PDB file of C-alpha atoms in Angstrom:
ATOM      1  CA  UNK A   1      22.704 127.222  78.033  1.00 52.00           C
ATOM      2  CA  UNK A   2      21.450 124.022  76.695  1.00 50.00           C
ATOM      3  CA  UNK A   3      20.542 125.976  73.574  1.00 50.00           C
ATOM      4  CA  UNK A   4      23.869 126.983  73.045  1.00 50.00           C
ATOM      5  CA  UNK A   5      25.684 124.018  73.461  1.00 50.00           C
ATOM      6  CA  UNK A   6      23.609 122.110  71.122  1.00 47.00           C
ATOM      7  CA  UNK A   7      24.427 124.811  68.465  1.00 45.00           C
ATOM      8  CA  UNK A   8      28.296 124.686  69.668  1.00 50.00           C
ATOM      9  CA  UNK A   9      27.697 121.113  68.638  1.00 48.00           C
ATOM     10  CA  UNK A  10      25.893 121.247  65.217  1.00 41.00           C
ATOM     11  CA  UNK A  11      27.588 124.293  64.188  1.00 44.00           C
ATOM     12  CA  UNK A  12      31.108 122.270  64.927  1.00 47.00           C
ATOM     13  CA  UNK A  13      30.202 119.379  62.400  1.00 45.00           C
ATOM     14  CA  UNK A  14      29.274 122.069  59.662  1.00 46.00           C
ATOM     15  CA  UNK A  15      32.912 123.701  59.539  1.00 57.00           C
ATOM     16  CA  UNK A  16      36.140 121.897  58.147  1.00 56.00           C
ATOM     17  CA  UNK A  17      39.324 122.784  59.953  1.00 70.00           C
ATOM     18  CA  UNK A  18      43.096 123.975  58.589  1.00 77.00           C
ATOM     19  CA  UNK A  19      46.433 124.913  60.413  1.00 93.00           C
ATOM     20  CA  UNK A  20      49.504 126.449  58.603  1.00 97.00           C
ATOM     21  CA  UNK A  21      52.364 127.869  59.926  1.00 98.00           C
ATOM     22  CA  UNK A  22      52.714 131.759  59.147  1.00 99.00           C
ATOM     23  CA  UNK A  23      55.464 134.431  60.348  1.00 99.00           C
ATOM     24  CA  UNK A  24      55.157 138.673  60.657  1.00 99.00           C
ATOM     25  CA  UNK A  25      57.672 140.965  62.465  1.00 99.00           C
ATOM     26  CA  UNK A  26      57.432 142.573  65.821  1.00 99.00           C
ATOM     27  CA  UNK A  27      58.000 147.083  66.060  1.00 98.00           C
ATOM     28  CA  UNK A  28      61.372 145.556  66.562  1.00 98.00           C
ATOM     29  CA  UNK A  29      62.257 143.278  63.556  1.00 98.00           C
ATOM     30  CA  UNK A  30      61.952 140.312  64.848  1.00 99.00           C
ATOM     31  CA  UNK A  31      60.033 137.605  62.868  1.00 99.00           C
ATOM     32  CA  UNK A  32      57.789 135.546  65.276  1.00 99.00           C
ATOM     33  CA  UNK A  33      56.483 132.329  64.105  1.00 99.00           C
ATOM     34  CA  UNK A  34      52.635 131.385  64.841  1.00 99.00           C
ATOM     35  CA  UNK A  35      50.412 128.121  64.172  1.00 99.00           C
ATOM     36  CA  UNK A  36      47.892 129.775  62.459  1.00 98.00           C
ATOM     37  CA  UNK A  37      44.127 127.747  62.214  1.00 98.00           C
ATOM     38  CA  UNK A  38      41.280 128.707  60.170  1.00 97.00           C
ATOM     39  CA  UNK A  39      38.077 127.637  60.919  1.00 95.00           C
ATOM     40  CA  UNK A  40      36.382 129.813  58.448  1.00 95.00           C
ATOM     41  CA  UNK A  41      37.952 133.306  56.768  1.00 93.00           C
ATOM     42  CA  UNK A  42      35.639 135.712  58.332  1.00 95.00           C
ATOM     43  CA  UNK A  43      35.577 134.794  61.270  1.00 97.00           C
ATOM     44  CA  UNK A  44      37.105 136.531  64.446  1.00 97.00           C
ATOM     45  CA  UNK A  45      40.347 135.563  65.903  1.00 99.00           C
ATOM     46  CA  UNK A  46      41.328 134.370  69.158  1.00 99.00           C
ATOM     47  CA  UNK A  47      45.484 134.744  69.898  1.00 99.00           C
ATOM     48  CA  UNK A  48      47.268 132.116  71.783  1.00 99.00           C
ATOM     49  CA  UNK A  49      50.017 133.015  74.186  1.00 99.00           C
ATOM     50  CA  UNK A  50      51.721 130.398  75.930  1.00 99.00           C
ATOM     51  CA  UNK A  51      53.452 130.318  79.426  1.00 99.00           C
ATOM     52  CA  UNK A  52      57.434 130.475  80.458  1.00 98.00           C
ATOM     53  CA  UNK A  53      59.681 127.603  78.533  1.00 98.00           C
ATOM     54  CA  UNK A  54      57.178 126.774  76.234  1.00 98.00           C
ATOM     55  CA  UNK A  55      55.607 127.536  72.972  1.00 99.00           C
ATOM     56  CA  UNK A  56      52.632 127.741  70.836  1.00 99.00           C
ATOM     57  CA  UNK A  57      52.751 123.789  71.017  1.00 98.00           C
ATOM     58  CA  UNK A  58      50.832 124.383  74.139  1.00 98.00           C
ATOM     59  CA  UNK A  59      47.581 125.140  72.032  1.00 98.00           C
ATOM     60  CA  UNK A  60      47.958 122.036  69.684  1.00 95.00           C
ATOM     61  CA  UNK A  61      44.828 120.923  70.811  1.00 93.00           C
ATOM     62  CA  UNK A  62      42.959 123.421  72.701  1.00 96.00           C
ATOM     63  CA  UNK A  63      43.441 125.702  69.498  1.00 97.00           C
ATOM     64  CA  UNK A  64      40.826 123.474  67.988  1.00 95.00           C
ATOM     65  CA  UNK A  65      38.019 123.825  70.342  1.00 96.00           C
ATOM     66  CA  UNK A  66      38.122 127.486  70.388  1.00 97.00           C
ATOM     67  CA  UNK A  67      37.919 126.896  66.635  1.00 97.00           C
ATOM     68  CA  UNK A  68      34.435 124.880  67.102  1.00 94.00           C
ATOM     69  CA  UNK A  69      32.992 128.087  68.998  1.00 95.00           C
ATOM     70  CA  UNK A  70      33.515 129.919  66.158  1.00 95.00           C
ATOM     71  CA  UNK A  71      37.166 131.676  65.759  1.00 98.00           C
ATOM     72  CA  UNK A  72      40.118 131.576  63.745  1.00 98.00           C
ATOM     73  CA  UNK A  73      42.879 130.445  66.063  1.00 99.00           C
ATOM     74  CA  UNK A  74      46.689 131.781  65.941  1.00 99.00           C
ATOM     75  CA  UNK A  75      49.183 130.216  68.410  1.00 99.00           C
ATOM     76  CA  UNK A  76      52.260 132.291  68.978  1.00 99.00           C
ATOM     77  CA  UNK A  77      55.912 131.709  69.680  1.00 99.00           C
ATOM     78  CA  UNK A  78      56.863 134.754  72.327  1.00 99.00           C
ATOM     79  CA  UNK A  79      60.294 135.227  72.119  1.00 99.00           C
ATOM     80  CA  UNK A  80      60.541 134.053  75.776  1.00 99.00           C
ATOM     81  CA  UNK A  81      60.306 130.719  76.034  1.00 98.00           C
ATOM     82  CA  UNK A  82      61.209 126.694  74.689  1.00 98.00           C
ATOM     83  CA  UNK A  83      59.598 123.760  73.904  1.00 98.00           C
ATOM     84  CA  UNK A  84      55.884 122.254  74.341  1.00 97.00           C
ATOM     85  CA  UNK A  85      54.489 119.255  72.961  1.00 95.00           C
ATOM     86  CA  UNK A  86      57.591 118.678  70.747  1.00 96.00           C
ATOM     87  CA  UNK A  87      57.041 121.781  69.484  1.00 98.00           C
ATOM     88  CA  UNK A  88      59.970 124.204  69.350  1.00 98.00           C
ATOM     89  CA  UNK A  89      59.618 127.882  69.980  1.00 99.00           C
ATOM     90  CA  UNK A  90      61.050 129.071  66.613  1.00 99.00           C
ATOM     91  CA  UNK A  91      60.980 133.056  67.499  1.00 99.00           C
ATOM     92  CA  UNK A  92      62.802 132.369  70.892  1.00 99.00           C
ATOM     93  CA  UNK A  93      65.327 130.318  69.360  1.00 99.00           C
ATOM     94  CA  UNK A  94      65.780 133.568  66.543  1.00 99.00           C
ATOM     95  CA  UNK A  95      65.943 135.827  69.587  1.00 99.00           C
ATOM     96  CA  UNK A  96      68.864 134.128  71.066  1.00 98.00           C
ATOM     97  CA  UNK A  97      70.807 133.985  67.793  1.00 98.00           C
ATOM     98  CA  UNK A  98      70.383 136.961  66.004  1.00 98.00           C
ATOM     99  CA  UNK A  99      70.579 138.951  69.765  1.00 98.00           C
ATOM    100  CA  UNK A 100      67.118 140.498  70.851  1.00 99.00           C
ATOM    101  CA  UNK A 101      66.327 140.614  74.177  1.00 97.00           C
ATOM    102  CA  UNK A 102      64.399 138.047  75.080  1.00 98.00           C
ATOM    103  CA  UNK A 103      62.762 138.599  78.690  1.00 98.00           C
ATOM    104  CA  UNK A 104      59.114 138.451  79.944  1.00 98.00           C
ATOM    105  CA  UNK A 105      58.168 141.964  78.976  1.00 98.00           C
ATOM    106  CA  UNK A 106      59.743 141.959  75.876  1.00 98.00           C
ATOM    107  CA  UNK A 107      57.300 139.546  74.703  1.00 99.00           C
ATOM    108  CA  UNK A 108      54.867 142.348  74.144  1.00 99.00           C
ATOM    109  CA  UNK A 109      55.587 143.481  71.189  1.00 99.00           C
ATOM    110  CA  UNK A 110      55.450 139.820  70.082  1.00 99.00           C
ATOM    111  CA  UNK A 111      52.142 140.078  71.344  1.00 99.00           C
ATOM    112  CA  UNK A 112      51.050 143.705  69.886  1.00 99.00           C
ATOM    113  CA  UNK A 113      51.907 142.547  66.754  1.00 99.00           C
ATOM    114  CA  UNK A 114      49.888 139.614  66.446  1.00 99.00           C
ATOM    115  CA  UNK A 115      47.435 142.008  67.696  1.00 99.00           C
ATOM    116  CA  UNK A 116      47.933 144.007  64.732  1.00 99.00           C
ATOM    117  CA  UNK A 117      48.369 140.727  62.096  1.00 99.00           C
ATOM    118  CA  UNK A 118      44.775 139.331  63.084  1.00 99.00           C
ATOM    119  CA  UNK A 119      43.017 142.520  62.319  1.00 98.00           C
ATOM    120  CA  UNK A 120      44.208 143.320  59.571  1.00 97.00           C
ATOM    121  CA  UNK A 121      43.770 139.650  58.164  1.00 96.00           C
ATOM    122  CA  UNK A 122      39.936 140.109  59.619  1.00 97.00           C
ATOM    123  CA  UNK A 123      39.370 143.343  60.025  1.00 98.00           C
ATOM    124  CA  UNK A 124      37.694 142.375  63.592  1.00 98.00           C
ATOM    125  CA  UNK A 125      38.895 143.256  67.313  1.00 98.00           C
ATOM    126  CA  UNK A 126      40.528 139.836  68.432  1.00 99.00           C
ATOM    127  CA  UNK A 127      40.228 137.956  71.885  1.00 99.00           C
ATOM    128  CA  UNK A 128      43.472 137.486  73.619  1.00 99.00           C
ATOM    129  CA  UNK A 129      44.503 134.105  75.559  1.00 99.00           C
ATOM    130  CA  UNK A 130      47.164 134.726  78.052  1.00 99.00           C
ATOM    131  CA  UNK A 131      48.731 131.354  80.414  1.00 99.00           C
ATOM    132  CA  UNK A 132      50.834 132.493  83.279  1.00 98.00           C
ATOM    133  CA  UNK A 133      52.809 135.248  82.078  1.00 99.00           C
ATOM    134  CA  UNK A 134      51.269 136.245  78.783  1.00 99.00           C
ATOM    135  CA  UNK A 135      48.128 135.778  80.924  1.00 99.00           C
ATOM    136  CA  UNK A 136      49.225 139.561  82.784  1.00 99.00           C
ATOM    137  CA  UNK A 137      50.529 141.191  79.680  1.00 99.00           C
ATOM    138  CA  UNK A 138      47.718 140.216  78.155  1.00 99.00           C
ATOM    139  CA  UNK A 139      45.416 141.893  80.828  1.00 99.00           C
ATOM    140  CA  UNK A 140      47.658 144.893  80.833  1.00 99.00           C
ATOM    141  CA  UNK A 141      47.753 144.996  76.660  1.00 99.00           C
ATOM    142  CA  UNK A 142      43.935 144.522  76.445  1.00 99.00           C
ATOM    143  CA  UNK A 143      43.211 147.083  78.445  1.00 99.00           C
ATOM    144  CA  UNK A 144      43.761 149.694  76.233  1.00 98.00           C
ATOM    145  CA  UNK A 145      44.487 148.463  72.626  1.00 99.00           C
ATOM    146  CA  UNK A 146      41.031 149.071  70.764  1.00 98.00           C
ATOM    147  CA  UNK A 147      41.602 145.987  68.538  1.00 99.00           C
ATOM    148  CA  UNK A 148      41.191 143.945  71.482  1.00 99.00           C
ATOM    149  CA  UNK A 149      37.426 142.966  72.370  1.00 99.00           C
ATOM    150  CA  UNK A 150      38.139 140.403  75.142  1.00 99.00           C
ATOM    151  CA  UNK A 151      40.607 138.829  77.190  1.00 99.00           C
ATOM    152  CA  UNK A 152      41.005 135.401  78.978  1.00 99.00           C
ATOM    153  CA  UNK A 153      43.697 135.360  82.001  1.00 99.00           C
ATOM    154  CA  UNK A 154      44.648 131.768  82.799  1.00 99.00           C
ATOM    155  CA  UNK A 155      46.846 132.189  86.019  1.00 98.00           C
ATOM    156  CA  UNK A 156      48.140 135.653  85.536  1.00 98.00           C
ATOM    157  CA  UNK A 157      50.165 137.106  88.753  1.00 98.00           C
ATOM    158  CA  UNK A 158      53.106 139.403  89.358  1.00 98.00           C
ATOM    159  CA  UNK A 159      55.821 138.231  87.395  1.00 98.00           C
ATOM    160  CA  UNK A 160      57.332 141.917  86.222  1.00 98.00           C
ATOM    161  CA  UNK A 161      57.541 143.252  89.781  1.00 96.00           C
ATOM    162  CA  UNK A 162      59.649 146.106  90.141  1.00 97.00           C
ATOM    163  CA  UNK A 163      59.317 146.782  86.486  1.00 97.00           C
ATOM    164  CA  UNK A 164      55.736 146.751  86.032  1.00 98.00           C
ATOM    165  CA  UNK A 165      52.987 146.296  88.519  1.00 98.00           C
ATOM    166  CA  UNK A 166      50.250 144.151  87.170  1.00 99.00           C
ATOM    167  CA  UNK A 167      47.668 145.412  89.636  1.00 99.00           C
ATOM    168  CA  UNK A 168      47.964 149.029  88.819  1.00 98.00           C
ATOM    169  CA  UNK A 169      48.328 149.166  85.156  1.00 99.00           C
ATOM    170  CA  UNK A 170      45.019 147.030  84.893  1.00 99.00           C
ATOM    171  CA  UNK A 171      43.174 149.128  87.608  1.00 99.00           C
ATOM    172  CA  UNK A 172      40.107 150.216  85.811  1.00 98.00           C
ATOM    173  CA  UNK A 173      39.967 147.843  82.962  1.00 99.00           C
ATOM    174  CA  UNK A 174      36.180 147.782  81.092  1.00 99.00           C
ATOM    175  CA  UNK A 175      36.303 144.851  78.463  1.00 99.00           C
ATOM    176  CA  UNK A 176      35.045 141.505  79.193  1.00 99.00           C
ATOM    177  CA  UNK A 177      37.596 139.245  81.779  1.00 99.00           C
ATOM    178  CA  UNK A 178      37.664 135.536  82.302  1.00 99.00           C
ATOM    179  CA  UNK A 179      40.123 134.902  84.579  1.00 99.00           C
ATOM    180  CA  UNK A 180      40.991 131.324  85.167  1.00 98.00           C
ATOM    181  CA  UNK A 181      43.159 129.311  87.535  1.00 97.00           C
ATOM    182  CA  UNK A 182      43.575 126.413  90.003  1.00 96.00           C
ATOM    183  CA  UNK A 183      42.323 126.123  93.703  1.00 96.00           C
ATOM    184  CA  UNK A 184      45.982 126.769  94.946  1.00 96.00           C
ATOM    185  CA  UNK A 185      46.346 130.100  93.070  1.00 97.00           C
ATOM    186  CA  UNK A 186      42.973 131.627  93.086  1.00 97.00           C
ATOM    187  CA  UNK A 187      43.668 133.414  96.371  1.00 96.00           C
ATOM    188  CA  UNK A 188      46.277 135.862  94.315  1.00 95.00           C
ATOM    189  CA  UNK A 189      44.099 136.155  90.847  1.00 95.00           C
ATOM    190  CA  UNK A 190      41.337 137.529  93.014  1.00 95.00           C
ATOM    191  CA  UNK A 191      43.257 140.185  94.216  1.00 96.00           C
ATOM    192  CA  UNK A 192      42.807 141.835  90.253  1.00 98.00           C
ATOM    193  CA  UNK A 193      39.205 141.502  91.080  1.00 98.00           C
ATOM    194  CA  UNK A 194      38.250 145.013  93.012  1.00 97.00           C
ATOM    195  CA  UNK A 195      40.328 146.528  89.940  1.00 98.00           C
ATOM    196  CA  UNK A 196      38.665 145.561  86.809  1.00 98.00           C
ATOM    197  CA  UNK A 197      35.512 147.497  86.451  1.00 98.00           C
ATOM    198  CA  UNK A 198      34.366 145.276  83.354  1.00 98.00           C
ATOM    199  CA  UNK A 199      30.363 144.570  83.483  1.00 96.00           C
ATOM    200  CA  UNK A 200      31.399 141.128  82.462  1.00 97.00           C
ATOM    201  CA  UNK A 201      34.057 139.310  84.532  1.00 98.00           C
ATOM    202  CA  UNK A 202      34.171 136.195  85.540  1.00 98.00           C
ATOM    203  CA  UNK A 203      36.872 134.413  88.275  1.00 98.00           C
ATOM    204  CA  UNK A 204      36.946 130.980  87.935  1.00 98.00           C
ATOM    205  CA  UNK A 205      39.032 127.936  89.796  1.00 97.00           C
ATOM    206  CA  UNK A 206      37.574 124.103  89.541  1.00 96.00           C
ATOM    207  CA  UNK A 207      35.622 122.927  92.378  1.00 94.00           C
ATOM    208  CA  UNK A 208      35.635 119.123  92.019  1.00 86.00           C
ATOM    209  CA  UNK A 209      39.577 118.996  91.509  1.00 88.00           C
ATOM    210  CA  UNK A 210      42.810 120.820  91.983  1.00 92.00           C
ATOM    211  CA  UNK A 211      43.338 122.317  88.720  1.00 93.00           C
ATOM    212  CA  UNK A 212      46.218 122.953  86.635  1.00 94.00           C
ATOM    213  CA  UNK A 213      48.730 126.155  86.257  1.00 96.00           C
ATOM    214  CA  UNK A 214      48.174 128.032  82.540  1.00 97.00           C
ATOM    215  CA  UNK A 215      46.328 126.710  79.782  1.00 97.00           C
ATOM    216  CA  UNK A 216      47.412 123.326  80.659  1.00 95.00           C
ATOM    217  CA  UNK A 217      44.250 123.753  82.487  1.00 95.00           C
ATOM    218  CA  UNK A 218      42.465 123.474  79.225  1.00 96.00           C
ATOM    219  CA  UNK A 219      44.485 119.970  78.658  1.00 95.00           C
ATOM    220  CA  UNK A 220      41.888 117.272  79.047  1.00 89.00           C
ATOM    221  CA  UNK A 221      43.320 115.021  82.007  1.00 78.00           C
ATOM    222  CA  UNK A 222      45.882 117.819  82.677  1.00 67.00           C
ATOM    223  CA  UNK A 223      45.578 117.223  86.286  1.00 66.00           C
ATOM    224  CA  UNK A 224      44.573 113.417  86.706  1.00 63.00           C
ATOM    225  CA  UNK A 225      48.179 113.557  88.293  1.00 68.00           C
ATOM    226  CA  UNK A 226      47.228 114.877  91.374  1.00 71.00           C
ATOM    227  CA  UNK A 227      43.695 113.448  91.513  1.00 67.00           C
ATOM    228  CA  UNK A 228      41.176 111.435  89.521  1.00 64.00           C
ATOM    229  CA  UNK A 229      39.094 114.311  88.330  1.00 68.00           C
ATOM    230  CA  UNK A 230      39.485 116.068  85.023  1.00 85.00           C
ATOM    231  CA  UNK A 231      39.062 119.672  86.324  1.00 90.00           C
ATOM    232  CA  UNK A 232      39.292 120.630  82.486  1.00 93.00           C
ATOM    233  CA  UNK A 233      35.550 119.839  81.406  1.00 94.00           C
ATOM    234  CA  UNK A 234      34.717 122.484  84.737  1.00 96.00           C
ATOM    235  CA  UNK A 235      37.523 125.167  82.455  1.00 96.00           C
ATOM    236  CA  UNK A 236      35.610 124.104  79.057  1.00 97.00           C
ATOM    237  CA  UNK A 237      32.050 125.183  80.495  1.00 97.00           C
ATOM    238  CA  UNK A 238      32.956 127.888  82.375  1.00 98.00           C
ATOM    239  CA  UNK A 239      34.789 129.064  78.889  1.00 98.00           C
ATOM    240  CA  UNK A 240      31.689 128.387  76.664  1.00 97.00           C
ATOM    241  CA  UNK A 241      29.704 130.197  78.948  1.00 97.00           C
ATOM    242  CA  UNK A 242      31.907 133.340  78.994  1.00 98.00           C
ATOM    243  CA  UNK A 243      31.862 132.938  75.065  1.00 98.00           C
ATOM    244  CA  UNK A 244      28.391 132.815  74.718  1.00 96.00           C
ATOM    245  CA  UNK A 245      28.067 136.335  76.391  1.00 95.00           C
ATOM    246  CA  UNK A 246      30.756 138.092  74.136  1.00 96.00           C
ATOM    247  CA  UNK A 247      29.553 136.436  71.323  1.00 87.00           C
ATOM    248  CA  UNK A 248      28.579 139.547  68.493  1.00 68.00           C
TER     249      UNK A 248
END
């Protein structure tokens, strides 16, 4: 482990970093804007989905750590949601005006397509991010979408119930899982546990403070609000850990 961190570290201070904003169209015409950063063209991607009421602003900074493990990052507007870090979710605001539905399972053919936009701009199955939400569709996506090598499930739960059980449409799922959350949820994101047959999943919550909902988890001091531990450095190990074994 100690191995791998120092070459997390050197490998980091080798690469120079660049984020542009790029667009592409869902199966159903809708143009979805993403925050698109490139740590190095060939390089794999990682795809950011953010939570309910926010946007990709919610990976403004945790984009670029995944970056220094080695990924392009792209952080993308669902068509559900609002604002996050002054950032403005530009495909939910095109939703609303031009008349697409915009509810929670909508939002996955936001998130097929950017399924389909990293591979073909790499060529190389991607690793999906889900917070709250996008965290289940992401599980339930990844399952069987072949361009799809990994996923990481930061407080996923039943949001879709009676439209789509979460539980059963992931029952039997084989690619790696990190599943992430705080101390006050992990009672429910362990119930996905004795369904996901993957050799290599991991269910994590902080043990030395509360924790945070999402990828605000991932938010360094996200939770120094309800104590005066930074549960995020426990997420950030845990994460390069996970990493390290999916790695090639």
């Amino acid at each position: 482990m100690r191995n791998f961190l120092a070459f997390v570290l050197i490998f980091a201070s080798t690469l120079s970093f660049s984020q542009e904003t790029v667009t592409f169209f869902s199966s159903d015409s809708l143009e979805i804007t993403a925050d698109f950063y490139e740590a190095k063209a060939e390089f794999p991607y990682v795809l950011l989905f953010h939570q309910a009421g926010s946007s990709r602003g919610e990976y403004r900074d945790v984009a670029k750590r995944f970056q220094k493990l080695g990924y392009n990052c792209l952080a993308v507007d669902l068509r559900s949601g609002g604002e996050e870090n002054f950032v403005p979710n530009e495909t939910a605001k095109k939703a609303i005006t031009m008349g697409f539905p915009n509810n929670y399972l909508e939002t996955k053919k936001d998130i097929e397509a950017a399924v389909e936009y990293a591979y073909k701009k790499s060529n190389q199955k991607v690793v999906l991010v889900g917070s709250s939400y996008s965290a289940s569709l992401s599980l339930v996506i990844g399952k069987t979408n072949d361009k799809v090598k990994a996923i990481v499930a930061l407080s996923p739960g039943e949001f879709f119930k009676p439209l789509l059980d979460v539980k059963q449409e992931i029952t039997g799922l084989t690619k790696p899982v990190f599943v992430g959350c705080s101390q006050r949820e992990f009672p429910y994101a362990q119930e996905y546990e004795s369904v996901i047959n993957s050799k290599q999943k991991v269910f994590f919550k902080p043990q030395d403070g509360p924790g945070e909902h999402g990828a605000k988890s991932l938010w360094e001091k996200a939770d120094t609000g309800k104590s005066d531990y930074d549960s995020s450095k426990e997420y950030w190990m845990a994460l390069l850990v996970f990493f390290n074994q999916i790695k090639g």
